[in-house]
Amino acid sequence: MAGDTGALSPAIKVAALCGSLRKGSFHRGLIRSAIELSKGDIKGMEIEYIDISPLPMLNTDLESNGTYPPEVEAFRQKILAADSVLFASPEYNYSLTAPLKNAIDWASRPPNVWAGKAAAIVSTGGSSGGAKAQYHLRQVGVFVDLHFINKPEFFLNAFQPPAKFNTDGDLIDEEVKNKLLKLLLSLQQFTLRLQGKA
Ligand SMILES: Cc1cc2nc3c(=O)[nH]c(=O)nc-3n(C[C@H](O)[C@H](O)[C@H](O)COP(=O)(O)O)c2cc1C
């Protein structure tokens, strides 16, 4: 059975972050599809969408004796509670977006709450499907001690017909949903392996 990690294994918790703040974001659509898959085709995985839009721009003057603004504290607690992270990362000018980098930076402040977690990236964009942004994100992950799965990689050309998303940003392509499923199963296995449970 797809993703059946055994009746005794508790579900892993995945925090899903979207680097786009746009209402009809394709990347948020990818996260919605991932959540749908986790409720159907995958056993033992709970994916929660974490909204990064309320986070202020990072400014260490907003910190006081190791405490952070309430929105930042809430975000950091969500990351801390997660076993792994799913980044839906658009490419802006060959790199990750400012909102996503801002979120990563806030959660990296002491104590760094990313440390030791497994992670995976999905991207969609122009011809390379966001590949350059993904490799920048992987580089950031080295310093914050995230462990990205290597395979499968998920790059999607959003603009080549037939349409992969509708105008609300919902993923409507079954083949792409299947690719997303494979990535999620890989993330699940890698998370359990990293935690010594598989
Ligand atoms: C400021 C800006 C820069 C962009 N730069 C790139 C780029 O370097 N490579 C690319 O593939 N797409 C680029 N795009 C297109 C986005 O990848 C595309 O609009 C994507 O759908 C954005 O994700 P979203 O639908 O989740 O908002 C850029 C878009 C914006 C707004």
Short mmCIF file of C-alpha atoms and ligand atoms in Angstrom, two decimals:
data_model
loop_
_atom_site.label_atom_id
_atom_site.label_comp_id
_atom_site.label_asym_id
_atom_site.label_seq_id
_atom_site.Cartn_x
_atom_site.Cartn_y
_atom_site.Cartn_z
CA MET A 1 0.00 0.00 0.00
CA ALA A 2 1.41 3.42 -0.94
CA GLY A 3 3.06 5.12 2.00
CA ASP A 4 1.96 2.51 4.55
CA THR A 5 4.73 2.73 7.13
CA GLY A 6 3.08 0.28 9.52
CA ALA A 7 0.19 0.55 11.94
CA LEU A 8 2.44 1.30 14.93
CA SER A 9 4.31 4.28 13.42
CA PRO A 10 2.79 7.61 14.42
CA ALA A 11 2.14 9.96 11.50
CA ILE A 12 5.01 12.29 10.67
CA LYS A 13 4.17 15.98 10.79
CA VAL A 14 5.15 18.04 7.77
CA ALA A 15 5.14 21.84 7.81
CA ALA A 16 4.38 23.17 4.32
CA LEU A 17 5.60 26.66 3.44
CA CYS A 18 4.76 28.66 0.33
CA GLY A 19 7.21 31.29 -0.95
CA SER A 20 4.52 33.17 -2.88
CA LEU A 21 2.03 35.53 -1.22
CA ARG A 22 -0.15 35.72 -4.37
CA LYS A 23 -3.80 34.71 -3.93
CA GLY A 24 -3.86 32.40 -6.96
CA SER A 25 -0.37 31.05 -6.28
CA PHE A 26 0.48 27.86 -8.15
CA HIS A 27 2.81 26.96 -5.28
CA ARG A 28 0.03 27.14 -2.73
CA GLY A 29 -1.94 24.98 -5.17
CA LEU A 30 0.87 22.41 -5.01
CA ILE A 31 0.61 22.45 -1.22
CA ARG A 32 -3.18 21.98 -1.38
CA SER A 33 -2.63 18.96 -3.63
CA ALA A 34 0.01 17.59 -1.27
CA ILE A 35 -2.42 17.90 1.66
CA GLU A 36 -5.11 16.12 -0.38
CA LEU A 37 -2.68 13.31 -1.23
CA SER A 38 -1.65 12.97 2.41
CA LYS A 39 -5.30 12.43 3.34
CA GLY A 40 -5.87 9.83 0.62
CA ASP A 41 -2.99 7.98 -1.01
CA ILE A 42 -0.45 8.29 1.80
CA LYS A 43 -0.68 6.72 5.24
CA GLY A 44 1.23 8.15 8.17
CA MET A 45 1.77 11.72 7.03
CA GLU A 46 0.07 14.91 8.21
CA ILE A 47 0.80 18.05 6.21
CA GLU A 48 -0.05 21.45 7.65
CA TYR A 49 0.11 24.64 5.60
CA ILE A 50 1.94 27.33 7.56
CA ASP A 51 1.19 30.87 6.41
CA ILE A 52 4.34 32.99 6.35
CA SER A 53 2.62 36.22 5.26
CA PRO A 54 2.12 37.61 8.83
CA LEU A 55 5.86 37.54 9.55
CA PRO A 56 7.48 40.99 9.81
CA MET A 57 10.64 41.65 7.82
CA LEU A 58 13.53 40.38 9.85
CA ASN A 59 15.02 43.00 12.10
CA THR A 60 16.99 41.87 15.14
CA ASP A 61 15.81 45.01 16.96
CA LEU A 62 12.43 43.21 17.22
CA GLU A 63 14.10 40.57 19.41
CA SER A 64 14.28 41.00 23.14
CA ASN A 65 16.29 38.68 25.41
CA GLY A 66 15.73 35.66 23.16
CA THR A 67 12.03 36.36 22.59
CA TYR A 68 10.44 37.26 19.30
CA PRO A 69 7.30 39.08 18.08
CA PRO A 70 4.14 36.91 18.59
CA GLU A 71 3.77 36.03 14.87
CA VAL A 72 7.40 34.94 14.80
CA GLU A 73 7.09 32.89 18.01
CA ALA A 74 3.99 31.14 16.62
CA PHE A 75 5.80 30.36 13.36
CA ARG A 76 8.89 29.08 15.15
CA GLN A 77 6.74 26.78 17.33
CA LYS A 78 5.10 25.28 14.20
CA ILE A 79 8.49 24.53 12.69
CA LEU A 80 9.81 23.12 15.96
CA ALA A 81 6.83 20.75 16.20
CA ALA A 82 7.28 19.46 12.63
CA ASP A 83 9.27 16.35 11.70
CA SER A 84 9.98 17.66 8.23
CA VAL A 85 9.37 20.58 5.92
CA LEU A 86 7.88 20.89 2.45
CA PHE A 87 8.99 24.06 0.68
CA ALA A 88 6.90 25.25 -2.27
CA SER A 89 9.50 27.64 -3.59
CA PRO A 90 8.93 29.93 -6.57
CA GLU A 91 11.92 31.35 -8.42
CA TYR A 92 12.26 35.12 -8.42
CA ASN A 93 15.19 36.37 -10.50
CA TYR A 94 17.02 33.05 -10.28
CA SER A 95 16.67 32.69 -6.51
CA LEU A 96 14.23 31.96 -3.70
CA THR A 97 11.66 34.62 -2.88
CA ALA A 98 12.10 37.31 -0.24
CA PRO A 99 9.12 36.10 1.91
CA LEU A 100 10.51 32.57 2.04
CA LYS A 101 14.05 33.70 2.86
CA ASN A 102 12.61 35.97 5.56
CA ALA A 103 10.75 33.03 7.12
CA ILE A 104 13.85 30.84 7.01
CA ASP A 105 15.92 33.57 8.63
CA TRP A 106 13.43 34.09 11.49
CA ALA A 107 13.34 30.39 12.32
CA SER A 108 17.15 30.24 12.18
CA ARG A 109 17.52 32.69 15.07
CA PRO A 110 18.62 31.03 18.32
CA PRO A 111 17.74 28.34 18.93
CA ASN A 112 17.70 27.38 15.22
CA VAL A 113 14.46 25.40 14.90
CA TRP A 114 15.28 23.94 11.46
CA ALA A 115 18.20 21.90 12.76
CA GLY A 116 18.19 18.22 11.87
CA LYS A 117 14.86 18.19 10.01
CA ALA A 118 14.23 16.51 6.69
CA ALA A 119 12.97 18.65 3.82
CA ALA A 120 11.82 18.57 0.21
CA ILE A 121 11.22 21.27 -2.41
CA VAL A 122 8.64 21.68 -5.15
CA SER A 123 8.82 24.47 -7.70
CA THR A 124 7.03 25.66 -10.77
CA GLY A 125 7.93 28.56 -13.02
CA GLY A 126 9.45 29.27 -16.42
CA SER A 127 11.42 26.86 -18.58
CA SER A 128 13.64 25.41 -15.84
CA GLY A 129 10.70 25.07 -13.43
CA GLY A 130 12.41 26.96 -10.63
CA ALA A 131 15.56 24.83 -10.54
CA LYS A 132 17.93 27.69 -9.78
CA ALA A 133 15.87 28.79 -6.79
CA GLN A 134 15.87 25.23 -5.51
CA TYR A 135 19.65 25.03 -5.53
CA HIS A 136 19.91 28.35 -3.70
CA LEU A 137 17.45 27.00 -1.14
CA ARG A 138 19.54 23.86 -0.73
CA GLN A 139 22.58 26.07 -0.09
CA VAL A 140 20.73 27.99 2.65
CA GLY A 141 19.73 24.59 4.05
CA VAL A 142 23.37 23.69 4.63
CA PHE A 143 23.82 26.50 7.11
CA VAL A 144 20.51 26.00 8.93
CA ASP A 145 21.13 22.22 9.01
CA LEU A 146 18.16 21.05 6.95
CA HIS A 147 18.50 17.69 5.21
CA PHE A 148 16.94 17.78 1.75
CA ILE A 149 15.95 14.65 -0.12
CA ASN A 150 17.94 14.34 -3.33
CA LYS A 151 15.43 12.38 -5.39
CA PRO A 152 12.96 12.77 -6.92
CA GLU A 153 13.47 16.41 -7.86
CA PHE A 154 10.30 18.32 -8.72
CA PHE A 155 10.57 21.11 -11.30
CA LEU A 156 7.49 22.03 -13.30
CA ASN A 157 7.17 24.34 -16.29
CA ALA A 158 3.94 26.14 -15.41
CA PHE A 159 3.48 27.92 -18.68
CA GLN A 160 3.86 25.16 -21.26
CA PRO A 161 0.44 23.92 -22.50
CA PRO A 162 -1.63 22.06 -21.50
CA ALA A 163 -2.42 24.13 -18.40
CA LYS A 164 -1.32 22.48 -15.17
CA PHE A 165 -3.24 24.89 -12.90
CA ASN A 166 -6.64 26.56 -13.06
CA THR A 167 -7.12 30.29 -12.38
CA ASP A 168 -7.45 29.65 -8.62
CA GLY A 169 -4.02 28.00 -8.64
CA ASP A 170 -5.38 24.47 -8.18
CA LEU A 171 -3.24 21.71 -9.68
CA ILE A 172 -5.35 19.99 -12.36
CA ASP A 173 -2.81 17.66 -13.99
CA GLU A 174 -2.96 14.01 -12.86
CA GLU A 175 0.56 13.18 -14.07
CA VAL A 176 1.98 16.04 -12.01
CA LYS A 177 -0.06 14.89 -8.98
CA ASN A 178 1.59 11.50 -9.35
CA LYS A 179 5.04 13.12 -9.38
CA LEU A 180 4.09 15.02 -6.24
CA LEU A 181 2.98 11.78 -4.59
CA LYS A 182 6.38 10.20 -5.31
CA LEU A 183 8.18 13.17 -3.79
CA LEU A 184 6.03 13.00 -0.64
CA LEU A 185 6.66 9.28 -0.22
CA SER A 186 10.40 9.91 -0.55
CA LEU A 187 10.21 12.67 2.06
CA GLN A 188 8.31 10.37 4.41
CA GLN A 189 10.86 7.55 4.08
CA PHE A 190 13.80 9.93 4.49
CA THR A 191 12.24 11.56 7.57
CA LEU A 192 11.76 8.19 9.24
CA ARG A 193 15.29 7.12 8.30
CA LEU A 194 16.75 10.32 9.75
CA GLN A 195 14.82 9.72 12.96
CA GLY A 196 16.06 6.12 13.12
CA LYS A 197 12.53 4.74 12.63
CA ALA A 198 13.08 3.09 9.23
C1 LIG B 1 9.78 39.24 -9.40
C2 LIG B 1 9.60 37.98 -10.20
C3 LIG B 1 10.72 37.34 -10.71
C4 LIG B 1 10.58 36.13 -11.40
N1 LIG B 1 11.72 35.47 -11.82
C5 LIG B 1 11.60 34.23 -12.34
C6 LIG B 1 12.78 33.45 -12.62
O1 LIG B 1 13.90 33.87 -12.41
N2 LIG B 1 12.62 32.20 -13.13
C7 LIG B 1 11.35 31.67 -13.37
O2 LIG B 1 11.25 30.52 -13.79
N3 LIG B 1 10.23 32.39 -13.11
C8 LIG B 1 10.33 33.64 -12.61
N4 LIG B 1 9.19 34.36 -12.30
C9 LIG B 1 7.88 33.75 -12.60
C10 LIG B 1 7.37 32.95 -11.42
O3 LIG B 1 8.16 31.81 -11.23
C11 LIG B 1 5.94 32.54 -11.67
O4 LIG B 1 5.17 33.72 -11.76
C12 LIG B 1 5.39 31.61 -10.64
O5 LIG B 1 4.12 31.19 -11.06
C13 LIG B 1 5.27 32.29 -9.30
O6 LIG B 1 4.72 31.40 -8.35
P1 LIG B 1 3.23 31.53 -7.80
O7 LIG B 1 2.31 31.15 -8.95
O8 LIG B 1 3.17 30.54 -6.69
O9 LIG B 1 3.01 32.95 -7.37
C14 LIG B 1 9.30 35.57 -11.64
C15 LIG B 1 8.15 36.25 -11.13
C16 LIG B 1 8.30 37.41 -10.42
C17 LIG B 1 7.07 38.09 -9.84
#
